[in-house]
PDB file of C-alpha atoms and ligand atoms in Angstrom:
ATOM      1  CA  MET A 103      -4.965  15.729 -12.543  1.00  0.00           C
ATOM      2  CA  HIS A 104      -7.514  18.089 -11.064  1.00  0.00           C
ATOM      3  CA  GLU A 105     -10.364  15.684 -11.882  1.00  0.00           C
ATOM      4  CA  LEU A 106      -8.375  12.759 -10.589  1.00  0.00           C
ATOM      5  CA  PHE A 107      -7.709  14.444  -7.261  1.00  0.00           C
ATOM      6  CA  GLN A 108     -11.403  15.266  -6.962  1.00  0.00           C
ATOM      7  CA  LYS A 109     -12.398  11.674  -7.754  1.00  0.00           C
ATOM      8  CA  ARG A 110     -10.140  10.155  -5.096  1.00  0.00           C
ATOM      9  CA  HIS A 111     -11.875   9.256  -1.869  1.00  0.00           C
ATOM     10  CA  SER A 112     -11.311   6.624   0.780  1.00  0.00           C
ATOM     11  CA  ILE A 113     -13.571   3.786  -0.339  1.00  0.00           C
ATOM     12  CA  ARG A 114     -14.297   1.010   2.119  1.00  0.00           C
ATOM     13  CA  ARG A 115     -16.905  -1.018   0.256  1.00  0.00           C
ATOM     14  CA  TYR A 116     -15.971  -3.073  -2.787  1.00  0.00           C
ATOM     15  CA  LYS A 117     -17.777  -5.207  -5.338  1.00  0.00           C
ATOM     16  CA  ASP A 118     -17.025  -8.888  -5.525  1.00  0.00           C
ATOM     17  CA  VAL A 119     -15.220  -8.353  -8.813  1.00  0.00           C
ATOM     18  CA  ALA A 120     -11.582  -9.165  -9.547  1.00  0.00           C
ATOM     19  CA  VAL A 121      -9.071  -6.508 -10.547  1.00  0.00           C
ATOM     20  CA  GLU A 122      -7.693  -7.165 -14.011  1.00  0.00           C
ATOM     21  CA  GLU A 123      -4.055  -8.229 -14.111  1.00  0.00           C
ATOM     22  CA  LYS A 124      -3.314  -5.509 -16.675  1.00  0.00           C
ATOM     23  CA  LYS A 125      -4.602  -2.836 -14.299  1.00  0.00           C
ATOM     24  CA  LEU A 126      -2.630  -4.287 -11.407  1.00  0.00           C
ATOM     25  CA  LYS A 127       0.530  -4.142 -13.522  1.00  0.00           C
ATOM     26  CA  GLU A 128      -0.138  -0.505 -14.418  1.00  0.00           C
ATOM     27  CA  ILE A 129      -0.646   0.380 -10.760  1.00  0.00           C
ATOM     28  CA  LEU A 130       2.599  -1.339  -9.789  1.00  0.00           C
ATOM     29  CA  ALA A 131       4.504   0.294 -12.641  1.00  0.00           C
ATOM     30  CA  VAL A 132       3.355   3.723 -11.510  1.00  0.00           C
ATOM     31  CA  ALA A 133       4.155   2.937  -7.862  1.00  0.00           C
ATOM     32  CA  ASN A 134       7.613   1.840  -8.905  1.00  0.00           C
ATOM     33  CA  SER A 135       8.100   5.068 -10.836  1.00  0.00           C
ATOM     34  CA  ALA A 136       7.537   7.162  -7.709  1.00  0.00           C
ATOM     35  CA  PRO A 137      10.465   9.302  -6.603  1.00  0.00           C
ATOM     36  CA  SER A 138      12.683   8.117  -3.778  1.00  0.00           C
ATOM     37  CA  ALA A 139      15.542   9.598  -1.793  1.00  0.00           C
ATOM     38  CA  GLY A 140      18.711   9.280  -3.864  1.00  0.00           C
ATOM     39  CA  ASN A 141      16.674   7.056  -6.208  1.00  0.00           C
ATOM     40  CA  LEU A 142      17.406   4.216  -3.791  1.00  0.00           C
ATOM     41  CA  LYS A 143      13.796   2.982  -3.863  1.00  0.00           C
ATOM     42  CA  ALA A 144      13.974   2.019  -0.207  1.00  0.00           C
ATOM     43  CA  ARG A 145      10.592   0.313  -0.379  1.00  0.00           C
ATOM     44  CA  GLU A 146       9.086  -2.940  -1.570  1.00  0.00           C
ATOM     45  CA  ILE A 147       5.497  -3.688  -2.546  1.00  0.00           C
ATOM     46  CA  LEU A 148       3.811  -6.987  -1.789  1.00  0.00           C
ATOM     47  CA  VAL A 149       0.701  -8.027  -3.694  1.00  0.00           C
ATOM     48  CA  VAL A 150      -1.732 -10.031  -1.593  1.00  0.00           C
ATOM     49  CA  LYS A 151      -4.490 -11.861  -3.435  1.00  0.00           C
ATOM     50  CA  ARG A 152      -5.225 -14.946  -1.342  1.00  0.00           C
ATOM     51  CA  LYS A 153      -8.445 -14.515   0.577  1.00  0.00           C
ATOM     52  CA  LYS A 154      -7.167 -16.241   3.700  1.00  0.00           C
ATOM     53  CA  ILE A 155      -4.214 -13.853   3.899  1.00  0.00           C
ATOM     54  CA  ARG A 156      -6.442 -10.831   3.264  1.00  0.00           C
ATOM     55  CA  GLU A 157      -8.656 -11.971   6.109  1.00  0.00           C
ATOM     56  CA  MET A 158      -5.673 -12.268   8.404  1.00  0.00           C
ATOM     57  CA  LEU A 159      -4.503  -8.802   7.377  1.00  0.00           C
ATOM     58  CA  ALA A 160      -7.966  -7.403   8.125  1.00  0.00           C
ATOM     59  CA  GLN A 161      -7.712  -8.890  11.616  1.00  0.00           C
ATOM     60  CA  ALA A 162      -4.253  -7.405  12.093  1.00  0.00           C
ATOM     61  CA  ALA A 163      -5.694  -4.077  10.937  1.00  0.00           C
ATOM     62  CA  LEU A 164      -7.852  -3.962  14.049  1.00  0.00           C
ATOM     63  CA  ARG A 165     -10.673  -5.849  12.325  1.00  0.00           C
ATOM     64  CA  GLN A 166     -11.138  -3.463   9.451  1.00  0.00           C
ATOM     65  CA  ASP A 167     -13.077  -6.075   7.524  1.00  0.00           C
ATOM     66  CA  PHE A 168     -13.103  -4.176   4.252  1.00  0.00           C
ATOM     67  CA  VAL A 169      -9.417  -5.016   3.898  1.00  0.00           C
ATOM     68  CA  ALA A 170     -10.449  -8.629   3.236  1.00  0.00           C
ATOM     69  CA  VAL A 171     -13.325  -7.696   0.936  1.00  0.00           C
ATOM     70  CA  ALA A 172     -11.084  -5.942  -1.581  1.00  0.00           C
ATOM     71  CA  PRO A 173      -9.741  -8.519  -4.065  1.00  0.00           C
ATOM     72  CA  ILE A 174      -6.211  -7.145  -3.803  1.00  0.00           C
ATOM     73  CA  VAL A 175      -4.239  -5.660  -0.953  1.00  0.00           C
ATOM     74  CA  LEU A 176      -0.959  -3.957  -1.715  1.00  0.00           C
ATOM     75  CA  VAL A 177       1.407  -3.836   1.219  1.00  0.00           C
ATOM     76  CA  PHE A 178       3.939  -1.030   1.017  1.00  0.00           C
ATOM     77  CA  CYS A 179       7.040  -1.710   3.046  1.00  0.00           C
ATOM     78  CA  ALA A 180       9.962   0.541   3.832  1.00  0.00           C
ATOM     79  CA  VAL A 181      13.479  -0.890   3.598  1.00  0.00           C
ATOM     80  CA  PRO A 182      15.151   1.340   6.195  1.00  0.00           C
ATOM     81  CA  GLU A 183      18.676  -0.073   5.944  1.00  0.00           C
ATOM     82  CA  ARG A 184      18.767   0.470   2.176  1.00  0.00           C
ATOM     83  CA  SER A 185      18.362   4.176   2.750  1.00  0.00           C
ATOM     84  CA  ALA A 186      20.513   4.176   5.894  1.00  0.00           C
ATOM     85  CA  LYS A 187      23.532   2.995   3.878  1.00  0.00           C
ATOM     86  CA  GLU A 188      23.565   6.361   2.152  1.00  0.00           C
ATOM     87  CA  TYR A 189      21.712   8.638   4.539  1.00  0.00           C
ATOM     88  CA  LYS A 190      22.336   7.091   7.954  1.00  0.00           C
ATOM     89  CA  GLN A 191      19.722   7.850  10.598  1.00  0.00           C
ATOM     90  CA  ARG A 192      17.702  10.202   8.377  1.00  0.00           C
ATOM     91  CA  GLY A 193      17.462   7.520   5.712  1.00  0.00           C
ATOM     92  CA  ARG A 194      16.520   4.835   8.235  1.00  0.00           C
ATOM     93  CA  GLU A 195      13.941   6.850  10.151  1.00  0.00           C
ATOM     94  CA  LEU A 196      12.522   9.179   7.536  1.00  0.00           C
ATOM     95  CA  TYR A 197      13.431   8.686   3.872  1.00  0.00           C
ATOM     96  CA  ALA A 198      12.590   4.982   3.702  1.00  0.00           C
ATOM     97  CA  LEU A 199       9.145   5.698   5.144  1.00  0.00           C
ATOM     98  CA  GLN A 200       8.667   8.536   2.710  1.00  0.00           C
ATOM     99  CA  ASP A 201       9.762   6.311  -0.183  1.00  0.00           C
ATOM    100  CA  ALA A 202       7.065   3.817   0.806  1.00  0.00           C
ATOM    101  CA  THR A 203       4.339   6.373   1.351  1.00  0.00           C
ATOM    102  CA  ILE A 204       4.877   8.293  -1.869  1.00  0.00           C
ATOM    103  CA  ALA A 205       4.766   5.005  -3.800  1.00  0.00           C
ATOM    104  CA  ALA A 206       1.467   4.187  -2.060  1.00  0.00           C
ATOM    105  CA  SER A 207       0.088   7.614  -2.973  1.00  0.00           C
ATOM    106  CA  PHE A 208       1.007   7.139  -6.624  1.00  0.00           C
ATOM    107  CA  ALA A 209      -0.568   3.660  -6.610  1.00  0.00           C
ATOM    108  CA  TRP A 210      -3.808   4.969  -5.124  1.00  0.00           C
ATOM    109  CA  LEU A 211      -4.126   7.746  -7.699  1.00  0.00           C
ATOM    110  CA  GLN A 212      -3.321   5.405 -10.573  1.00  0.00           C
ATOM    111  CA  ALA A 213      -5.945   2.962  -9.277  1.00  0.00           C
ATOM    112  CA  VAL A 214      -8.546   5.737  -9.284  1.00  0.00           C
ATOM    113  CA  ASP A 215      -7.533   6.733 -12.808  1.00  0.00           C
ATOM    114  CA  LEU A 216      -8.236   3.130 -13.875  1.00  0.00           C
ATOM    115  CA  GLY A 217     -11.737   3.245 -12.386  1.00  0.00           C
ATOM    116  CA  LEU A 218     -10.775   1.459  -9.200  1.00  0.00           C
ATOM    117  CA  ALA A 219     -11.106   2.475  -5.563  1.00  0.00           C
ATOM    118  CA  ALA A 220      -8.863   2.114  -2.552  1.00  0.00           C
ATOM    119  CA  CYS A 221      -8.308   3.134   1.029  1.00  0.00           C
ATOM    120  CA  TRP A 222      -5.099   3.866   2.882  1.00  0.00           C
ATOM    121  CA  VAL A 223      -4.921   1.654   5.956  1.00  0.00           C
ATOM    122  CA  GLY A 224      -2.319   2.699   8.457  1.00  0.00           C
ATOM    123  CA  ALA A 225      -3.904   1.273  11.591  1.00  0.00           C
ATOM    124  CA  PHE A 226      -2.525  -2.239  11.960  1.00  0.00           C
ATOM    125  CA  LYS A 227      -0.423  -4.267  14.316  1.00  0.00           C
ATOM    126  CA  GLU A 228       2.923  -4.159  12.657  1.00  0.00           C
ATOM    127  CA  ASN A 229       4.279  -7.346  14.156  1.00  0.00           C
ATOM    128  CA  GLU A 230       1.157  -9.296  13.199  1.00  0.00           C
ATOM    129  CA  VAL A 231       1.414  -8.097   9.607  1.00  0.00           C
ATOM    130  CA  ARG A 232       5.088  -9.077   9.587  1.00  0.00           C
ATOM    131  CA  GLN A 233       4.207 -12.553  10.831  1.00  0.00           C
ATOM    132  CA  ILE A 234       1.272 -13.101   8.474  1.00  0.00           C
ATOM    133  CA  LEU A 235       3.369 -12.191   5.444  1.00  0.00           C
ATOM    134  CA  GLY A 236       6.556 -13.799   6.714  1.00  0.00           C
ATOM    135  CA  LEU A 237       8.364 -10.538   6.111  1.00  0.00           C
ATOM    136  CA  ASP A 238      12.107 -10.398   6.230  1.00  0.00           C
ATOM    137  CA  LYS A 239      13.263  -8.222   9.115  1.00  0.00           C
ATOM    138  CA  SER A 240      14.702  -5.725   6.642  1.00  0.00           C
ATOM    139  CA  LEU A 241      11.138  -4.772   5.651  1.00  0.00           C
ATOM    140  CA  ARG A 242       8.847  -2.543   7.658  1.00  0.00           C
ATOM    141  CA  PRO A 243       5.174  -2.559   6.609  1.00  0.00           C
ATOM    142  CA  ILE A 244       3.916   1.017   6.370  1.00  0.00           C
ATOM    143  CA  VAL A 245       0.638   1.038   4.439  1.00  0.00           C
ATOM    144  CA  LEU A 246      -1.981  -1.524   3.470  1.00  0.00           C
ATOM    145  CA  LEU A 247      -3.819  -0.457   0.328  1.00  0.00           C
ATOM    146  CA  PRO A 248      -6.896  -2.562  -0.420  1.00  0.00           C
ATOM    147  CA  ILE A 249      -7.960  -2.035  -4.047  1.00  0.00           C
ATOM    148  CA  GLY A 250     -11.144  -3.029  -5.829  1.00  0.00           C
ATOM    149  CA  TYR A 251     -14.203  -1.749  -7.632  1.00  0.00           C
ATOM    150  CA  ALA A 252     -16.282   0.565  -5.462  1.00  0.00           C
ATOM    151  CA  LYS A 253     -19.671  -0.709  -4.359  1.00  0.00           C
TER     152      LYS A 253
HETATM  153  C1  FMN B 189      -1.588   7.920   7.398  1.00  0.00           C
HETATM  154  C2  FMN B 189      -3.019   7.511   7.119  1.00  0.00           C
HETATM  155  C3  FMN B 189      -3.564   6.447   7.811  1.00  0.00           C
HETATM  156  C4  FMN B 189      -4.881   6.051   7.568  1.00  0.00           C
HETATM  157  N1  FMN B 189      -5.370   4.926   8.165  1.00  0.00           N
HETATM  158  C5  FMN B 189      -6.635   4.526   7.896  1.00  0.00           C
HETATM  159  C6  FMN B 189      -7.133   3.325   8.444  1.00  0.00           C
HETATM  160  O1  FMN B 189      -6.452   2.585   9.147  1.00  0.00           O
HETATM  161  N2  FMN B 189      -8.415   2.973   8.134  1.00  0.00           N
HETATM  162  C7  FMN B 189      -9.213   3.718   7.326  1.00  0.00           C
HETATM  163  O2  FMN B 189     -10.357   3.328   7.089  1.00  0.00           O
HETATM  164  N3  FMN B 189      -8.750   4.876   6.770  1.00  0.00           N
HETATM  165  C8  FMN B 189      -7.490   5.285   7.034  1.00  0.00           C
HETATM  166  N4  FMN B 189      -6.994   6.408   6.428  1.00  0.00           N
HETATM  167  C9  FMN B 189      -7.853   7.160   5.473  1.00  0.00           C
HETATM  168  C10 FMN B 189      -8.356   8.487   6.090  1.00  0.00           C
HETATM  169  O3  FMN B 189      -9.322   8.214   7.078  1.00  0.00           O
HETATM  170  C11 FMN B 189      -8.940   9.359   4.955  1.00  0.00           C
HETATM  171  O4  FMN B 189      -7.954   9.627   4.002  1.00  0.00           O
HETATM  172  C12 FMN B 189      -9.500  10.661   5.488  1.00  0.00           C
HETATM  173  O5  FMN B 189     -10.607  10.430   6.350  1.00  0.00           O
HETATM  174  C13 FMN B 189      -9.948  11.606   4.368  1.00  0.00           C
HETATM  175  O6  FMN B 189     -10.910  10.987   3.535  1.00  0.00           O
HETATM  176  P1  FMN B 189     -10.670  10.853   1.950  1.00  0.00           P
HETATM  177  O7  FMN B 189      -9.462   9.968   1.744  1.00  0.00           O
HETATM  178  O8  FMN B 189     -11.929  10.220   1.399  1.00  0.00           O
HETATM  179  O9  FMN B 189     -10.412  12.214   1.401  1.00  0.00           O
HETATM  180  C14 FMN B 189      -5.688   6.786   6.631  1.00  0.00           C
HETATM  181  C15 FMN B 189      -5.117   7.857   5.950  1.00  0.00           C
HETATM  182  C16 FMN B 189      -3.789   8.195   6.150  1.00  0.00           C
HETATM  183  C17 FMN B 189      -3.182   9.313   5.331  1.00  0.00           C
END
């Protein structure tokens, strides 16, 4: 773990190399194993591969072009009402966001452990991301996590 933490950096340049499906599955499995308030897993993860969509996300992320260069972008969304059913306002406003962010943290570390690189992208226009992905209104996008091989 110590080595892994030391290896993790925000990487914003990626090779034009695909991420293996097996590695993607491992990353998602680890993200889905992350703890959540009351084990309600008040978060959903979208996997974006299509270049056009990645480009649109990069635009929505205030033109952070590297978002489109990475072959995969994971979009971590909170599901506030899922947590609110049990925890009311605290679930809606806090736990669901924490559920999403801890899953993103686990995914990032697992990606690094598999020799990949990523960067947490929190600066984006939420409504644009919602529109681009056609998100249901129950989902709130919290983190974009572009993943690829570091250049
Ligand atoms: C909540 C949050 C939002 C962030 N948003 C962005 C972002 O929009 N774009 C970006 O390039 N980096 C973003 N970062 C990455 C930070 O800039 C980075 O983690 C920090 O500079 C430390 O560098 P390191 O990750 O290499 O240790 C974000 C990090 C966090 C935790």
